[in-house]
CSV table of C-alpha atoms in Angstrom, one decimal:
chain,number,residue,atom,x,y,z
D,1,MET,CA,-20.5,77.7,233.7
D,2,PRO,CA,-22.5,77.9,230.5
D,3,VAL,CA,-23.4,74.6,228.8
D,4,SER,CA,-21.3,75.4,225.7
D,5,ARG,CA,-18.2,75.9,227.9
D,6,VAL,CA,-18.8,72.5,229.6
D,7,PHE,CA,-18.9,70.9,226.2
D,8,ASP,CA,-15.7,72.7,225.2
D,9,VAL,CA,-13.9,71.4,228.3
D,10,LEU,CA,-15.1,67.9,227.7
D,11,ARG,CA,-14.1,68.0,224.0
D,12,VAL,CA,-10.5,69.1,225.0
D,13,LYS,CA,-10.3,66.5,227.8
D,14,LEU,CA,-11.4,63.8,225.4
D,15,ALA,CA,-8.8,64.9,222.8
D,16,LEU,CA,-6.1,65.0,225.4
D,17,PHE,CA,-7.0,61.6,226.7
D,18,ILE,CA,-6.8,60.1,223.1
D,19,LEU,CA,-3.4,61.7,222.8
D,20,GLN,CA,-2.3,60.2,226.1
D,21,LEU,CA,-3.2,56.8,224.8
D,22,SER,CA,-1.3,57.4,221.6
D,23,ILE,CA,1.8,58.3,223.6
D,24,PHE,CA,1.4,55.4,225.9
D,25,SER,CA,0.9,52.9,223.0
D,26,ASN,CA,4.1,54.2,221.2
D,27,ARG,CA,6.2,54.7,224.3
D,28,ALA,CA,8.6,51.9,223.3
D,29,HIS,CA,9.7,54.0,220.3
D,30,ASP,CA,12.1,56.9,220.2
D,31,HIS,CA,11.0,60.4,221.2
D,32,ASP,CA,10.7,61.7,217.6
D,33,THR,CA,8.5,58.8,216.5
D,34,VAL,CA,6.3,59.2,219.6
D,35,PHE,CA,6.0,62.9,219.0
D,36,ARG,CA,5.3,62.5,215.2
D,37,ALA,CA,2.5,60.0,215.9
D,38,ALA,CA,0.9,62.2,218.5
D,39,TRP,CA,1.1,65.3,216.5
D,40,ALA,CA,-0.4,63.6,213.5
D,41,LEU,CA,-3.2,62.4,215.7
D,42,SER,CA,-3.7,65.9,217.2
D,43,LYS,CA,-4.4,67.2,213.7
D,44,ARG,CA,-7.1,64.6,213.2
D,45,LEU,CA,-8.5,65.6,216.5
D,46,GLY,CA,-8.8,69.2,215.4
D,47,PHE,CA,-12.5,69.1,215.5
D,48,LEU,CA,-12.2,68.5,219.3
D,49,PHE,CA,-9.3,70.9,219.9
D,50,ASN,CA,-11.1,73.7,218.1
D,51,ALA,CA,-12.9,74.2,221.4
D,52,PHE,CA,-9.8,76.4,222.2
D,53,SER,CA,-10.8,78.9,219.6
D,54,SER,CA,-14.0,79.8,221.5
D,55,SER,CA,-13.1,79.3,225.1
D,56,GLY,CA,-10.3,78.9,227.6
D,57,ASN,CA,-8.1,81.0,225.4
D,58,PRO,CA,-8.4,84.6,226.5
D,59,TRP,CA,-5.2,85.7,224.7
D,60,GLY,CA,-6.7,84.4,221.4
D,61,TYR,CA,-3.7,82.1,220.7
D,62,GLU,CA,-3.6,80.1,217.5
D,63,VAL,CA,-5.2,76.8,218.3
D,64,ARG,CA,-2.2,74.9,216.8
D,65,GLN,CA,0.1,76.6,219.3
D,66,VAL,CA,-2.1,75.7,222.3
D,67,VAL,CA,-2.3,72.1,221.1
D,68,TYR,CA,1.4,71.9,220.6
D,69,LEU,CA,2.2,73.0,224.1
D,70,ARG,CA,-0.4,70.6,225.6
D,71,LEU,CA,1.1,67.8,223.6
D,72,LEU,CA,4.6,68.7,224.9
D,73,ARG,CA,3.3,68.5,228.5
D,74,LEU,CA,1.8,65.1,227.9
D,75,LEU,CA,4.9,63.9,226.3
D,76,HIS,CA,7.0,65.3,229.2
D,77,ARG,CA,4.9,63.4,231.7
D,78,GLN,CA,4.8,60.1,229.9
D,79,LYS,CA,8.1,60.0,228.1
D,80,PRO,CA,10.4,62.9,229.3
D,81,GLY,CA,13.3,64.0,227.2
D,82,TYR,CA,11.8,65.1,223.9
D,83,ILE,CA,13.5,68.2,222.5
D,84,PRO,CA,11.3,70.2,220.2
D,85,LYS,CA,12.6,70.9,216.7
D,86,VAL,CA,13.2,74.6,216.0
D,87,THR,CA,14.0,76.3,212.8
D,88,VAL,CA,15.3,79.8,212.9
D,89,VAL,CA,14.5,81.9,209.8
D,90,ASN,CA,17.1,84.7,209.4
D,91,GLU,CA,19.8,83.0,211.4
D,92,ASP,CA,22.1,85.9,210.5
D,93,VAL,CA,20.1,88.1,213.0
D,94,PHE,CA,21.3,86.0,215.8
D,95,ALA,CA,24.8,85.6,214.4
D,96,HIS,CA,25.0,89.4,214.4
D,97,MET,CA,23.6,89.6,217.9
D,98,ALA,CA,26.3,87.2,219.1
D,99,ARG,CA,29.1,89.3,217.6
D,100,SER,CA,27.6,92.7,218.3
D,101,LYS,CA,28.4,94.8,221.3
D,102,SER,CA,25.3,97.0,220.8
D,103,PRO,CA,22.5,96.5,223.3
D,104,THR,CA,19.6,94.5,221.9
D,105,ILE,CA,16.1,94.1,222.8
D,106,ILE,CA,13.9,91.3,221.4
D,107,VAL,CA,10.1,91.9,221.6
D,108,THR,CA,7.4,89.4,220.9
D,109,VAL,CA,3.8,88.7,221.9
D,110,HIS,CA,2.6,86.1,224.4
D,111,SER,CA,2.2,82.7,222.8
D,112,PRO,CA,2.6,79.1,224.1
D,113,THR,CA,6.0,78.9,222.5
D,114,ASP,CA,7.3,82.5,223.2
D,115,THR,CA,10.0,81.3,225.6
D,116,VAL,CA,11.7,79.3,222.9
D,117,ILE,CA,13.7,82.6,222.5
D,118,SER,CA,15.6,81.7,225.6
D,119,ARG,CA,16.7,78.4,224.1
D,120,ILE,CA,17.7,80.0,220.8
D,121,LEU,CA,19.9,82.5,222.6
D,122,GLU,CA,21.3,79.9,224.9
D,123,ASP,CA,22.2,77.6,222.0
D,124,ARG,CA,24.1,80.4,220.5
D,125,GLY,CA,25.9,81.5,223.6
D,126,ILE,CA,24.2,84.8,223.9
D,127,LYS,CA,23.6,86.0,227.4
D,128,SER,CA,20.1,87.2,228.0
D,129,SER,CA,17.5,88.2,230.5
D,130,LEU,CA,13.8,88.0,230.2
D,131,LEU,CA,10.9,89.7,231.7
D,132,ALA,CA,8.3,87.5,233.4
D,133,ALA,CA,5.3,88.0,235.6
D,134,ASN,CA,5.6,84.4,236.8
D,135,PRO,CA,9.1,83.1,236.5
D,136,GLN,CA,8.2,79.6,237.7
D,137,THR,CA,5.7,79.0,235.0
D,138,VAL,CA,7.8,80.6,232.4
D,139,GLY,CA,10.8,78.5,233.5
D,140,GLU,CA,8.8,75.3,233.2
D,141,ARG,CA,7.6,76.3,229.8
D,142,ALA,CA,11.1,77.1,228.6
D,143,ALA,CA,12.3,73.7,229.8
D,144,LEU,CA,9.6,72.0,227.9
D,145,LEU,CA,10.7,73.9,224.8
D,146,GLY,CA,14.2,72.6,225.2
D,147,CYS,CA,16.0,75.3,227.3
D,148,ARG,CA,18.5,73.6,229.6
D,149,GLY,CA,20.2,76.5,231.5
D,150,GLN,CA,19.1,78.8,234.3
D,151,LEU,CA,17.1,81.7,233.1
D,152,ASP,CA,17.8,85.2,234.2
D,153,PHE,CA,14.5,86.9,235.0
D,154,ILE,CA,13.6,90.6,235.3
D,155,ALA,CA,10.8,90.9,237.8
D,156,GLN,CA,7.7,93.0,237.1
D,157,THR,CA,8.1,95.8,239.6
D,158,GLU,CA,8.3,99.6,239.6
D,159,ASN,CA,12.0,99.0,238.7
D,160,THR,CA,11.4,96.9,235.6
D,161,LEU,CA,12.5,99.5,233.0
D,162,LEU,CA,15.5,100.4,235.1
D,163,GLN,CA,16.5,96.8,235.3
D,164,ILE,CA,16.1,96.5,231.6
D,165,ARG,CA,18.4,99.5,231.1
D,166,ARG,CA,20.9,98.0,233.4
D,167,ASP,CA,21.0,94.6,231.6
D,168,LEU,CA,21.3,96.3,228.2
D,169,ARG,CA,24.2,98.3,229.5
D,170,ARG,CA,25.8,95.1,230.6
D,171,ASN,CA,25.5,93.9,226.9
D,172,ARG,CA,22.9,91.3,227.8
D,173,VAL,CA,20.0,90.7,225.3
D,174,VAL,CA,16.8,91.5,226.9
D,175,HIS,CA,13.6,89.8,225.6
D,176,LEU,CA,10.0,90.3,226.6
D,177,CYS,CA,6.4,90.1,225.5
D,178,ILE,CA,5.0,93.6,225.2
D,179,ASP,CA,1.3,92.7,224.7
D,180,PHE,CA,-1.0,92.5,227.7
D,181,ARG,CA,-4.6,92.0,228.8
D,182,GLU,CA,-6.3,93.4,231.8
D,183,ASP,CA,-6.0,91.0,234.9
D,184,ASN,CA,-9.0,89.0,235.7
D,185,SER,CA,-10.9,90.7,232.8
D,186,ALA,CA,-13.4,88.7,230.8
D,187,SER,CA,-12.9,91.3,228.1
D,188,PRO,CA,-11.1,90.0,225.0
D,189,ALA,CA,-9.3,93.4,224.6
D,190,LEU,CA,-5.6,93.1,224.0
D,191,PHE,CA,-3.0,95.9,224.3
D,192,MET,CA,0.5,96.5,223.2
D,193,SER,CA,2.8,98.6,225.4
D,194,SER,CA,5.3,100.9,223.8
D,195,ALA,CA,6.9,101.7,227.2
D,196,VAL,CA,10.0,99.7,226.7
D,197,PHE,CA,10.8,101.5,223.4
D,198,ARG,CA,11.3,104.7,225.5
D,199,ILE,CA,14.7,103.2,226.2
D,200,SER,CA,15.5,103.4,222.5
D,201,GLU,CA,15.4,107.1,222.8
D,202,LEU,CA,18.2,107.1,225.4
D,203,MET,CA,20.7,104.6,223.9
D,204,THR,CA,21.5,103.2,220.5
D,205,LEU,CA,19.5,100.0,220.6
D,206,ASN,CA,19.0,97.1,218.3
D,207,ILE,CA,15.3,96.3,218.3
D,208,VAL,CA,14.3,92.9,217.0
D,209,PHE,CA,10.8,91.8,216.4
D,210,LEU,CA,10.2,88.1,216.9
D,211,ASP,CA,7.3,85.7,216.3
D,212,THR,CA,7.0,82.0,216.5
D,213,ARG,CA,4.8,79.7,214.5
D,214,ILE,CA,4.2,75.9,214.5
D,215,THR,CA,4.7,74.3,211.1
D,216,ALA,CA,2.3,71.6,209.8
D,217,ASP,CA,4.9,68.9,210.8
D,218,GLY,CA,5.2,70.1,214.4
D,219,CYS,CA,8.3,72.2,214.2
D,220,ILE,CA,8.7,75.7,215.8
D,221,SER,CA,9.6,78.3,213.2
D,222,VAL,CA,11.1,81.5,214.6
D,223,TYR,CA,10.8,84.6,212.5
D,224,THR,CA,12.7,87.9,213.2
D,225,HIS,CA,12.9,91.4,211.8
D,226,VAL,CA,15.4,94.0,212.7
D,227,HIS,CA,13.5,97.2,213.1
D,228,ASP,CA,15.0,100.4,211.7
D,229,THR,CA,14.2,103.2,214.2
D,230,ALA,CA,14.7,105.8,211.4
D,231,GLU,CA,11.5,104.4,209.8
D,232,THR,CA,9.3,105.3,212.8
D,233,THR,CA,8.7,108.1,215.2
D,234,GLY,CA,8.8,107.5,218.9
D,235,PRO,CA,8.0,104.5,221.1
D,236,ASP,CA,4.3,104.4,219.8
D,237,GLY,CA,5.6,104.4,216.3
D,238,ILE,CA,7.8,101.3,217.0
D,239,ALA,CA,4.9,99.5,218.6
D,240,SER,CA,2.8,100.2,215.6
D,241,ALA,CA,5.5,98.9,213.3
D,242,PHE,CA,5.6,95.7,215.4
D,243,VAL,CA,1.8,95.2,215.1
D,244,HIS,CA,2.0,95.9,211.4
D,245,TRP,CA,4.8,93.3,211.0
D,246,LEU,CA,2.8,90.7,213.0
D,247,LYS,CA,-0.3,91.2,210.9
D,248,THR,CA,1.1,91.6,207.4
D,249,THR,CA,4.0,89.1,207.6
D,250,HIS,CA,2.5,86.5,209.9
D,251,GLY,CA,-1.2,86.9,209.5
D,252,HIS,CA,-2.0,87.6,213.1
D,253,THR,CA,-5.7,88.4,213.4
D,254,ARG,CA,-5.6,89.6,217.0
D,255,ASP,CA,-6.2,93.4,217.4
D,256,TRP,CA,-3.9,95.2,219.9
D,257,THR,CA,-4.5,98.7,221.1
D,258,ILE,CA,-1.2,100.6,221.5
D,259,VAL,CA,-0.7,102.3,224.8
D,260,SER,CA,2.3,104.1,226.2
D,261,ASN,CA,1.8,103.2,229.8
D,262,ASN,CA,3.6,100.3,231.3
D,263,PRO,CA,1.5,97.4,232.3
D,264,LEU,CA,4.7,95.5,233.1
D,265,ARG,CA,4.5,97.8,236.1
C,1,MET,CA,27.1,122.5,245.7
C,2,LYS,CA,25.5,119.5,247.5
C,3,ALA,CA,22.6,121.7,248.6
C,4,ASP,CA,22.1,122.9,245.0
C,5,MET,CA,22.1,119.3,243.8
C,6,GLN,CA,19.5,118.3,246.4
C,7,THR,CA,17.3,121.3,245.4
C,8,LYS,CA,17.5,120.4,241.7
C,9,CYS,CA,16.8,116.7,242.5
C,10,LEU,CA,13.8,117.5,244.7
C,11,ALA,CA,12.4,119.8,242.0
C,12,ILE,CA,12.4,117.0,239.5
C,13,ILE,CA,10.9,114.6,242.1
C,14,ARG,CA,8.2,117.2,242.8
C,15,ASP,CA,7.5,117.6,239.1
C,16,THR,CA,7.0,113.8,238.7
C,17,LEU,CA,4.6,113.9,241.7
C,18,LYS,CA,2.8,117.1,240.8
C,19,ASP,CA,-0.5,115.3,240.0
C,20,SER,CA,-0.3,112.9,243.0
C,21,PRO,CA,-1.4,113.2,246.6
C,22,HIS,CA,2.2,113.8,247.5
C,23,ALA,CA,2.3,117.1,245.7
C,24,GLY,CA,1.6,119.2,248.8
C,25,LEU,CA,4.3,117.7,251.1
C,26,THR,CA,7.1,119.8,252.5
C,27,ASP,CA,10.7,119.0,251.5
C,28,ASP,CA,11.3,117.2,254.8
C,29,GLU,CA,8.1,115.2,254.5
C,30,LEU,CA,8.9,114.4,250.9
C,31,LEU,CA,12.4,113.1,251.8
C,32,ARG,CA,10.9,110.9,254.4
C,33,THR,CA,8.4,109.4,252.0
C,34,GLU,CA,8.8,105.8,251.0
C,35,VAL,CA,9.4,105.3,247.3
C,36,LYS,CA,7.0,102.4,247.2
C,37,SER,CA,4.2,104.6,248.6
C,38,LEU,CA,4.4,106.8,245.5
C,39,ARG,CA,2.9,104.0,243.5
C,40,LEU,CA,4.9,104.9,240.4
C,41,ASP,CA,4.9,102.5,237.5
C,42,SER,CA,8.3,101.6,236.1
C,43,LEU,CA,8.0,104.1,233.2
C,44,ALA,CA,7.3,107.0,235.6
C,45,LYS,CA,10.2,106.0,237.8
C,46,MET,CA,12.6,105.6,235.0
C,47,GLU,CA,11.6,108.9,233.5
C,48,MET,CA,12.1,110.6,236.9
C,49,ILE,CA,15.6,109.1,237.1
C,50,LEU,CA,16.3,110.1,233.5
C,51,ASN,CA,15.2,113.7,234.2
C,52,ILE,CA,17.5,113.8,237.2
C,53,GLU,CA,20.4,112.4,235.1
C,54,ASP,CA,19.8,114.9,232.3
C,55,ALA,CA,19.6,117.9,234.7
C,56,LEU,CA,22.7,117.0,236.7
C,57,HIS,CA,24.7,115.3,233.9
C,58,ILE,CA,25.2,112.1,235.9
C,59,MET,CA,24.5,108.5,235.3
C,60,MET,CA,22.8,106.6,238.1
C,61,ASP,CA,23.4,103.0,239.0
C,62,GLU,CA,20.1,101.2,238.4
C,63,VAL,CA,20.6,98.7,241.2
C,64,GLU,CA,21.3,101.4,243.8
C,65,ILE,CA,18.2,103.3,242.6
C,66,SER,CA,16.1,100.2,242.7
C,67,ASN,CA,17.2,99.6,246.3
C,68,ALA,CA,16.4,103.1,247.5
C,69,ASP,CA,13.7,102.8,250.1
C,70,HIS,CA,13.0,106.5,250.7
C,71,LEU,CA,13.3,109.6,248.5
C,72,GLN,CA,16.0,110.7,250.9
C,73,ASP,CA,18.0,107.7,249.7
C,74,ILE,CA,17.6,108.7,246.0
C,75,VAL,CA,18.7,112.2,246.8
C,76,ASN,CA,21.7,111.0,248.7
C,77,LEU,CA,22.7,108.8,245.7
C,78,VAL,CA,22.3,111.7,243.4
C,79,THR,CA,24.4,114.1,245.5
C,80,HIS,CA,27.0,111.4,246.1
C,81,ARG,CA,27.2,110.7,242.4
C,82,SER,CA,27.4,114.4,241.5
C,83,THR,CA,30.2,115.0,244.0
C,84,GLU,CA,32.0,111.9,242.7
C,85,LYS,CA,31.8,113.4,239.2
C,86,VAL,CA,33.1,116.8,240.2
């Protein structure tokens, strides 16, 4: 392991240890107070957590999101029960989803808080399925983000797209991350698969783009955009529109290469 | 009728596999082939099913298709579904 990487690991360990102490010393207070104190401290420890921007972060996540999830894990271990605060921008998108009988697919990109979608849908009584390579990890993360119910997973197999079509026909909302990186690759290259949008050529489908951000005060903000398929041509066109939305509306700096194959299997 | 459906279905499967090592198999060999051994990704598999559905004007059940172990099982499902429709 290169020396710089060793220093990065030590910086993060030190920062997490300090956060642990903060949680421990505030443990007598209510969850919100403990979280707010630890979150404020995590910002002051940014010079240590910035190690995430250079190593141990192959997806190129925003450092704030990585720190947020680490903090939730610590909090869960030392003082379980904190329910993260979530603000949904464009609430009407979900209200429409709850009323609508049209099949809907929500696409997003991997992030430490991507599974908060399950909680948002659960809170609004919308039945959903999600695609996951590792259901156990995703389930644990969803629980940390405040999801209480059982999640319905679609496995990554050669039947993934057929299963997605089945669930859409059963009027379930399907949500998934469509970005990917090559397994075990040291390369920072990221890809965006348009494969799932092939389904939009077969049935009338509501396509919702979704992105999550962490606000300065430690709240998850959820942004959505209903894509109009008339504005784009074919699955690759929809994937391009998604990337454009992520970059122009939310300032994502990651670069994704659009591919039509299906890394989901 | 059933034989005709089977022929059309096999033609579509062959078209999907035209660039694979399975391209040279006889019909009988193809029918005995395990679906998993084709190493199709889910897009290729879905497109194969869509092409079958389009050609035969049927709608397949995704769970049944997913559970099909051999190509013979898929062909059976197709012919059964077609007969049902007629």
